[in-house]
CSV table of C-alpha atoms in Angstrom, one decimal:
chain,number,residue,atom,x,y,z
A,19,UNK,CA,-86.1,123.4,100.6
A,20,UNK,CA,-85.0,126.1,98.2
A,21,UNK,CA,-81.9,125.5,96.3
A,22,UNK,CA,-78.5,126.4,98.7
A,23,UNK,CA,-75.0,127.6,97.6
A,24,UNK,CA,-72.9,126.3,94.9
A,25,UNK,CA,-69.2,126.2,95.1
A,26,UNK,CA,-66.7,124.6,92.1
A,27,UNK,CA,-63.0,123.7,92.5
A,28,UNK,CA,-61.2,124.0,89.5
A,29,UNK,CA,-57.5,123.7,88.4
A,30,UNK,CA,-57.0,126.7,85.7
A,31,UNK,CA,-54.8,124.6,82.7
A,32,UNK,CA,-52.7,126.7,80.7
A,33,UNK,CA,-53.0,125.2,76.7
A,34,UNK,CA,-50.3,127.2,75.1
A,35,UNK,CA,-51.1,125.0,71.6
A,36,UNK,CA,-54.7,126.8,71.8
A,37,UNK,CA,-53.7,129.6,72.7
A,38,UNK,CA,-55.2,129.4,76.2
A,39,UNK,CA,-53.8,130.7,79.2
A,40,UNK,CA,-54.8,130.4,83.1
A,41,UNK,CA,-56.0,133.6,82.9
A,42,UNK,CA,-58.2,132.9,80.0
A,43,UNK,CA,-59.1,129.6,80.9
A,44,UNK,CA,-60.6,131.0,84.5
A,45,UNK,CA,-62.4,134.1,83.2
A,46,UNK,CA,-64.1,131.9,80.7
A,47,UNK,CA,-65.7,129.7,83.5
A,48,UNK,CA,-66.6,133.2,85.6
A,49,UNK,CA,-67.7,134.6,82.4
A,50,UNK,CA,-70.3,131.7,82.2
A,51,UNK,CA,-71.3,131.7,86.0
A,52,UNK,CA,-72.2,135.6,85.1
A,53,UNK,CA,-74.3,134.4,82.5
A,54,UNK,CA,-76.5,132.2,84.9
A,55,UNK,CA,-80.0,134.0,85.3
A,56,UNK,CA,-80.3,136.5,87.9
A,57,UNK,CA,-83.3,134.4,89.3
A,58,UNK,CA,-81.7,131.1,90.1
A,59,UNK,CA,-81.9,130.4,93.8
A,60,UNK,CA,-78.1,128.9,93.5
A,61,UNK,CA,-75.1,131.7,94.1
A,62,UNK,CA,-72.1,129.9,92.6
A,63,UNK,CA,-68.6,130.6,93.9
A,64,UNK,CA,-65.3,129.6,92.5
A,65,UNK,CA,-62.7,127.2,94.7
A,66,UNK,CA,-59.5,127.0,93.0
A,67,UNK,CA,-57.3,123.9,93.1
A,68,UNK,CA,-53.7,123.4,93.5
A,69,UNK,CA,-52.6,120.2,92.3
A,70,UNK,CA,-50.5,118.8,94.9
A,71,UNK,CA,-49.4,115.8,92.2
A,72,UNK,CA,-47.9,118.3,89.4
A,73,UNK,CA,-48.4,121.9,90.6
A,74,UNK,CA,-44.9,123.2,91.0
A,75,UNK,CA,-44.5,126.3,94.5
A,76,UNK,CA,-44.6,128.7,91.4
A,77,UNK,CA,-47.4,127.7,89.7
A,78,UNK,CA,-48.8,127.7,92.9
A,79,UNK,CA,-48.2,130.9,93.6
A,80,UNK,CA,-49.5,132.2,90.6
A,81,UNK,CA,-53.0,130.4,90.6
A,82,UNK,CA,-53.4,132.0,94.5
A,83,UNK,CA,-52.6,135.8,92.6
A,84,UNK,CA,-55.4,134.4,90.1
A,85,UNK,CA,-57.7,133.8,93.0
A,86,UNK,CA,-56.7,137.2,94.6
A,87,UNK,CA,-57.6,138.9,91.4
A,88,UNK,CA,-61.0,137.8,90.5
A,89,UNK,CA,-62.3,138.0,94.4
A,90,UNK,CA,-64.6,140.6,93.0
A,91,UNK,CA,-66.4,138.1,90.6
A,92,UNK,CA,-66.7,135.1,93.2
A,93,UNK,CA,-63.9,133.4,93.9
A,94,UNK,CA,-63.4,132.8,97.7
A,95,UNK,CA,-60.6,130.5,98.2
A,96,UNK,CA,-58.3,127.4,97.4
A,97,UNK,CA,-58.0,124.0,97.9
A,98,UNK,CA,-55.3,121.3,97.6
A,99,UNK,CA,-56.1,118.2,95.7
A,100,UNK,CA,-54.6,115.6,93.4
A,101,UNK,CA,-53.3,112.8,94.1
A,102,UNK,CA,-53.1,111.3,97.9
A,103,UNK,CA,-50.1,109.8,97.1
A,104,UNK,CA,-47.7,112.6,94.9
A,105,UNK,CA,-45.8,115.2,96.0
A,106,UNK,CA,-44.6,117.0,99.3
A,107,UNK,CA,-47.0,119.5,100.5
A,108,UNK,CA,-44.8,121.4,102.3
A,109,UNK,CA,-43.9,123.3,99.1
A,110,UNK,CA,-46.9,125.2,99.2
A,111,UNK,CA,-46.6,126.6,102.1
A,112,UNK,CA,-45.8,130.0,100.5
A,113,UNK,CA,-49.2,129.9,98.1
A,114,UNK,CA,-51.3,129.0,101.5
A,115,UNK,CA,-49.9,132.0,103.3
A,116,UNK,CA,-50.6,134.3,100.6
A,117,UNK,CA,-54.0,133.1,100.1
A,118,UNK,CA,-54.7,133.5,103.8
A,119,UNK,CA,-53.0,136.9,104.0
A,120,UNK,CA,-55.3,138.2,101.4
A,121,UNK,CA,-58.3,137.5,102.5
A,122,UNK,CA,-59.4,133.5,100.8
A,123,UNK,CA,-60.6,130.9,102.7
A,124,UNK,CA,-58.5,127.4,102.5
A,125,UNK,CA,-60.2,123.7,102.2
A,126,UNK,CA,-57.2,120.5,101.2
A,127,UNK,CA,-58.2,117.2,100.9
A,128,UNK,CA,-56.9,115.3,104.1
A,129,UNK,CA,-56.0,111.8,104.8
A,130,UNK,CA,-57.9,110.7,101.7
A,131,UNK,CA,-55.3,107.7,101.8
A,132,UNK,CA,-53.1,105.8,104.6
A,133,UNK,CA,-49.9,107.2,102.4
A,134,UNK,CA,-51.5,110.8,102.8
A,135,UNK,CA,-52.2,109.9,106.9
A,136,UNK,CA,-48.7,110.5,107.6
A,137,UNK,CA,-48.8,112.7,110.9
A,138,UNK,CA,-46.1,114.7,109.3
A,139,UNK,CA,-47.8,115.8,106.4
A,140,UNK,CA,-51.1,116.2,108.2
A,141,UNK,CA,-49.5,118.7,110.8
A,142,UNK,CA,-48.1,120.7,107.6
A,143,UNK,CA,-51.4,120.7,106.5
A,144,UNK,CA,-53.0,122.1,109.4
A,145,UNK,CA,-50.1,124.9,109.7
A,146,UNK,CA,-52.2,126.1,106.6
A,147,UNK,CA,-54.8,127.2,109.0
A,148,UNK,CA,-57.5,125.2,106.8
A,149,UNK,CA,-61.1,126.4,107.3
A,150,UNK,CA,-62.3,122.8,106.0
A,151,UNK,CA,-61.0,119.9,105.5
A,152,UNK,CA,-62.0,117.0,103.0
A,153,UNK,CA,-62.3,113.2,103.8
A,154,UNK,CA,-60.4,113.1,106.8
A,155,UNK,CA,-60.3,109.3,106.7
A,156,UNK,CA,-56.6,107.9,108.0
A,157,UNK,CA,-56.4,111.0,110.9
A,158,UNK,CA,-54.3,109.6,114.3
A,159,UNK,CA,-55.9,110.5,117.3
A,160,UNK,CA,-53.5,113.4,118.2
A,161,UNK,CA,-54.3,114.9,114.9
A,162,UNK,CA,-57.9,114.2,115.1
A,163,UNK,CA,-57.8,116.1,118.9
A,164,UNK,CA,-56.6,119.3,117.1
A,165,UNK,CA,-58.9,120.0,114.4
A,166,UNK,CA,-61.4,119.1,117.1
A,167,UNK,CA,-60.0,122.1,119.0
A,168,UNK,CA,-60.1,124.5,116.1
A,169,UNK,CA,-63.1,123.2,115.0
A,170,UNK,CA,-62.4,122.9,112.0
A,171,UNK,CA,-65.6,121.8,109.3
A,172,UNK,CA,-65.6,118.8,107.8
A,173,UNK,CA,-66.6,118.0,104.3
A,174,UNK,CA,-67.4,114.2,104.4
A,175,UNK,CA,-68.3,112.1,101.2
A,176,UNK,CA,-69.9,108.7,102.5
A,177,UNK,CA,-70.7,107.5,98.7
A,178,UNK,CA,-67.7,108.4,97.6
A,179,UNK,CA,-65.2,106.9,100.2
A,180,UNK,CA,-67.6,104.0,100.3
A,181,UNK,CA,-67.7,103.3,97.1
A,182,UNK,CA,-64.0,104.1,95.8
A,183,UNK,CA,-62.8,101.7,98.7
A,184,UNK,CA,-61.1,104.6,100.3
A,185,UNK,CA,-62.4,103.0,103.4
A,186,UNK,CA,-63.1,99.1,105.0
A,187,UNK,CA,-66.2,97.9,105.0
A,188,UNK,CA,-69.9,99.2,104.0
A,189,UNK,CA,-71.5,102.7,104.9
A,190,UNK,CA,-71.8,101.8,108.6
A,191,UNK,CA,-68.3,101.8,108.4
A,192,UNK,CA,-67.3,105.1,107.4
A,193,UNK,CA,-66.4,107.6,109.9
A,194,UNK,CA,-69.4,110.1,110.0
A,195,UNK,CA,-70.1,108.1,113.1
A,196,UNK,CA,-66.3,107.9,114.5
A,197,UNK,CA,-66.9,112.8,113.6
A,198,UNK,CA,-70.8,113.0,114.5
A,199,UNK,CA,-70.3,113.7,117.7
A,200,UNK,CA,-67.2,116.0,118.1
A,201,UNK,CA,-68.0,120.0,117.6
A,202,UNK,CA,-66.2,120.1,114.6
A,203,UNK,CA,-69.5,121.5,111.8
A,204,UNK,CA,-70.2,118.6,109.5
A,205,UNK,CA,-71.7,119.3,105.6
A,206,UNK,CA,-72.2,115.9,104.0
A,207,UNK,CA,-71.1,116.1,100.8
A,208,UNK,CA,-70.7,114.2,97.4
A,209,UNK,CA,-67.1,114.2,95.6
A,210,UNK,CA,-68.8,113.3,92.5
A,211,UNK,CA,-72.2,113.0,91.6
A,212,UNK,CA,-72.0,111.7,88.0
A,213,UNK,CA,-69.7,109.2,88.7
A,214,UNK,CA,-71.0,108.3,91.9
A,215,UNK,CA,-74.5,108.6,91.3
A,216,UNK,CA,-75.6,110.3,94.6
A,217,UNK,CA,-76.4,114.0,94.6
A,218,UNK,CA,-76.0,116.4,98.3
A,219,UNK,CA,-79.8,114.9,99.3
A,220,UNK,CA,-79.0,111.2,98.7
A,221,UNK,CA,-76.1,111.7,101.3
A,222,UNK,CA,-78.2,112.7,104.2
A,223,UNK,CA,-80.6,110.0,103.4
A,224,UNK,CA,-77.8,108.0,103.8
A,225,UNK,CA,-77.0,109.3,107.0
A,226,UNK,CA,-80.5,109.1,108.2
A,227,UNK,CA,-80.7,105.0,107.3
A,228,UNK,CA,-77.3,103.9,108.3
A,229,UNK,CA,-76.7,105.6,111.6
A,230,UNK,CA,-80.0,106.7,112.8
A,231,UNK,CA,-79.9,110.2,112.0
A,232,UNK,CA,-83.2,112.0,113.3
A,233,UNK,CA,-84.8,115.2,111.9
A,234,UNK,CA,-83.8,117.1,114.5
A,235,UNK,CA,-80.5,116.4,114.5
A,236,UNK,CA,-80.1,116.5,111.0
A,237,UNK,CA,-81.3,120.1,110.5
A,238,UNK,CA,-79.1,120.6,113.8
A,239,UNK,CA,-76.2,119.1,111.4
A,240,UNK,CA,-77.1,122.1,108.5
A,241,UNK,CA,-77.6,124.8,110.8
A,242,UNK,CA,-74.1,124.1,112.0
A,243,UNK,CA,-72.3,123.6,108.4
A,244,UNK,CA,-73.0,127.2,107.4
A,245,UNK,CA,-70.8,128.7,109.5
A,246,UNK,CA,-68.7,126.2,106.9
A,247,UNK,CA,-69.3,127.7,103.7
A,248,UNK,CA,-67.1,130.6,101.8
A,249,UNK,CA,-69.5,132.7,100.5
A,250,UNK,CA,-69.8,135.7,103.4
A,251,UNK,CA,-72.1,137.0,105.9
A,252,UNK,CA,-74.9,137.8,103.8
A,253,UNK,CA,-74.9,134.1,101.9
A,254,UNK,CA,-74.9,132.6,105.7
A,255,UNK,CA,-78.4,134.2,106.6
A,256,UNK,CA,-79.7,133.6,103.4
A,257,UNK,CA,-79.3,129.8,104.4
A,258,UNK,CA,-80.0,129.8,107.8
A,259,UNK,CA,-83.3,131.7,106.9
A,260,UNK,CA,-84.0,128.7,104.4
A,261,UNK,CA,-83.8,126.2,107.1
A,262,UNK,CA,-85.8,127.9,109.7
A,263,UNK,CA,-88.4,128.0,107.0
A,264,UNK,CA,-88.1,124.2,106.6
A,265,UNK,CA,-87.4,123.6,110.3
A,266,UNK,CA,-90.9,125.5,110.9
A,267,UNK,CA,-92.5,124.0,108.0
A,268,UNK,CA,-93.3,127.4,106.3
């Protein structure tokens, strides 16, 4: 298969002892994505990141008006990240709003952690009207009913919660077989590939060995995680054209 869609998360760091603000510290990263030959088969958009652990409502606030700013250039929503286990979330319910109000698309990291599975903060979460959600590990079942009900898609990182203990046991433990068969779109994914050492590919193989994933139902799995990704309309057919071609063999 041809190379898919690219999205990166990051934080923009002000570094007033360099002189370098969020503003600057952002354009230089969409400056460089513009650079990126105009025949790569890999459109890269830009995520960016509230840190939940240090990231006061203000600051907030102003990376969102960041994010607003440069939609032009490729950046299609924010996320919520940090860590599990700092801060109240119900502080940035301001930033979400605005975000959603002007047009971004919202993923957060959920229930990475049993401290982050409180019901109460996962309800706030959801009041974010998310469009993904990340992990989704330590979910109760009422919880777990409702973002079946929206549908929300689910970003799940088997190496990664595997691996960083974020869950018990071994892969055939983890709970791509507790989502697989709810409607909610699934897009396996990997949290970090250096550190982790799988890349996107290695995750569906993992899929396929540990729970028996088939072919058919794995391109069934893709076809269903577009509707997932931020990049518009036009992105969307791009990739659903790419996996007919490989679902056909062409």
């Amino acid at each position: 298969m041809e190379s898919a869609t690219s999205n990166y998360a990051p934080s923009p760091r002000a570094s007033p002892s360099s002189n370098i603000t969020r503003e600057t510290y952002l354009t230089t990263i969409l400056d460089t994505i513009a650079q990126f030959p105009s025949k790569q088969q890999m459109p890269v958009y830009l995520i960016l990141a509230l840190d939940r652990g240090t990231m006061t409502p203000t600051e907030a606030l102003e990376i969102v008006d960041l994010a607003i700013a440069n939609k032009h250039r490729g950046v299609v929503g924010v996320d919520l990240c940090g860590n599990p286990t700092k801060g109240d979330v119900t502080i940035y319910r301001d930033a979400f709003a605005r975000a959603k109000a002007n047009g971004l698309r919202v993923t957060l990291h959920f229930g990475e952690t049993p401290v982050s599975g409180d019901v109460r903060e996962l309800e706030t979460l959801l009041s974010f009207q998310p469009d993904r959600l990340g992990h989704v590990i330590h979910v109760p079942g009422d919880v777990k009913r409702e973002i079946v009900r929206r549908r929300v898609g689910l970003e799940l990182c088997m190496s990664c919660n595997v691996h960083a203990k974020l869950i018990e046991g071994g892969f055939l433990d983890h709970h791509f077989g507790e989502w697989r068969g709810q409607e909610c779109p699934i897009a396996l994914c990997t949290d970090d590939v250096g550190f982790f050492c799988s890349p996107v590919s290695n995750e569906y193989l993992l899929a396929a060995e540990h729970f028996g994933v088939g072919r058919a139902e794995m391109i069934s799995m893709c076809e269903k995680s577009v509707d997932m990704i931020f990049g518009g309309e036009q992105e969307k057919k791009r990739l659903r054209d790419i996996i007919h071609r490989f679902k056909e063999g062409v």
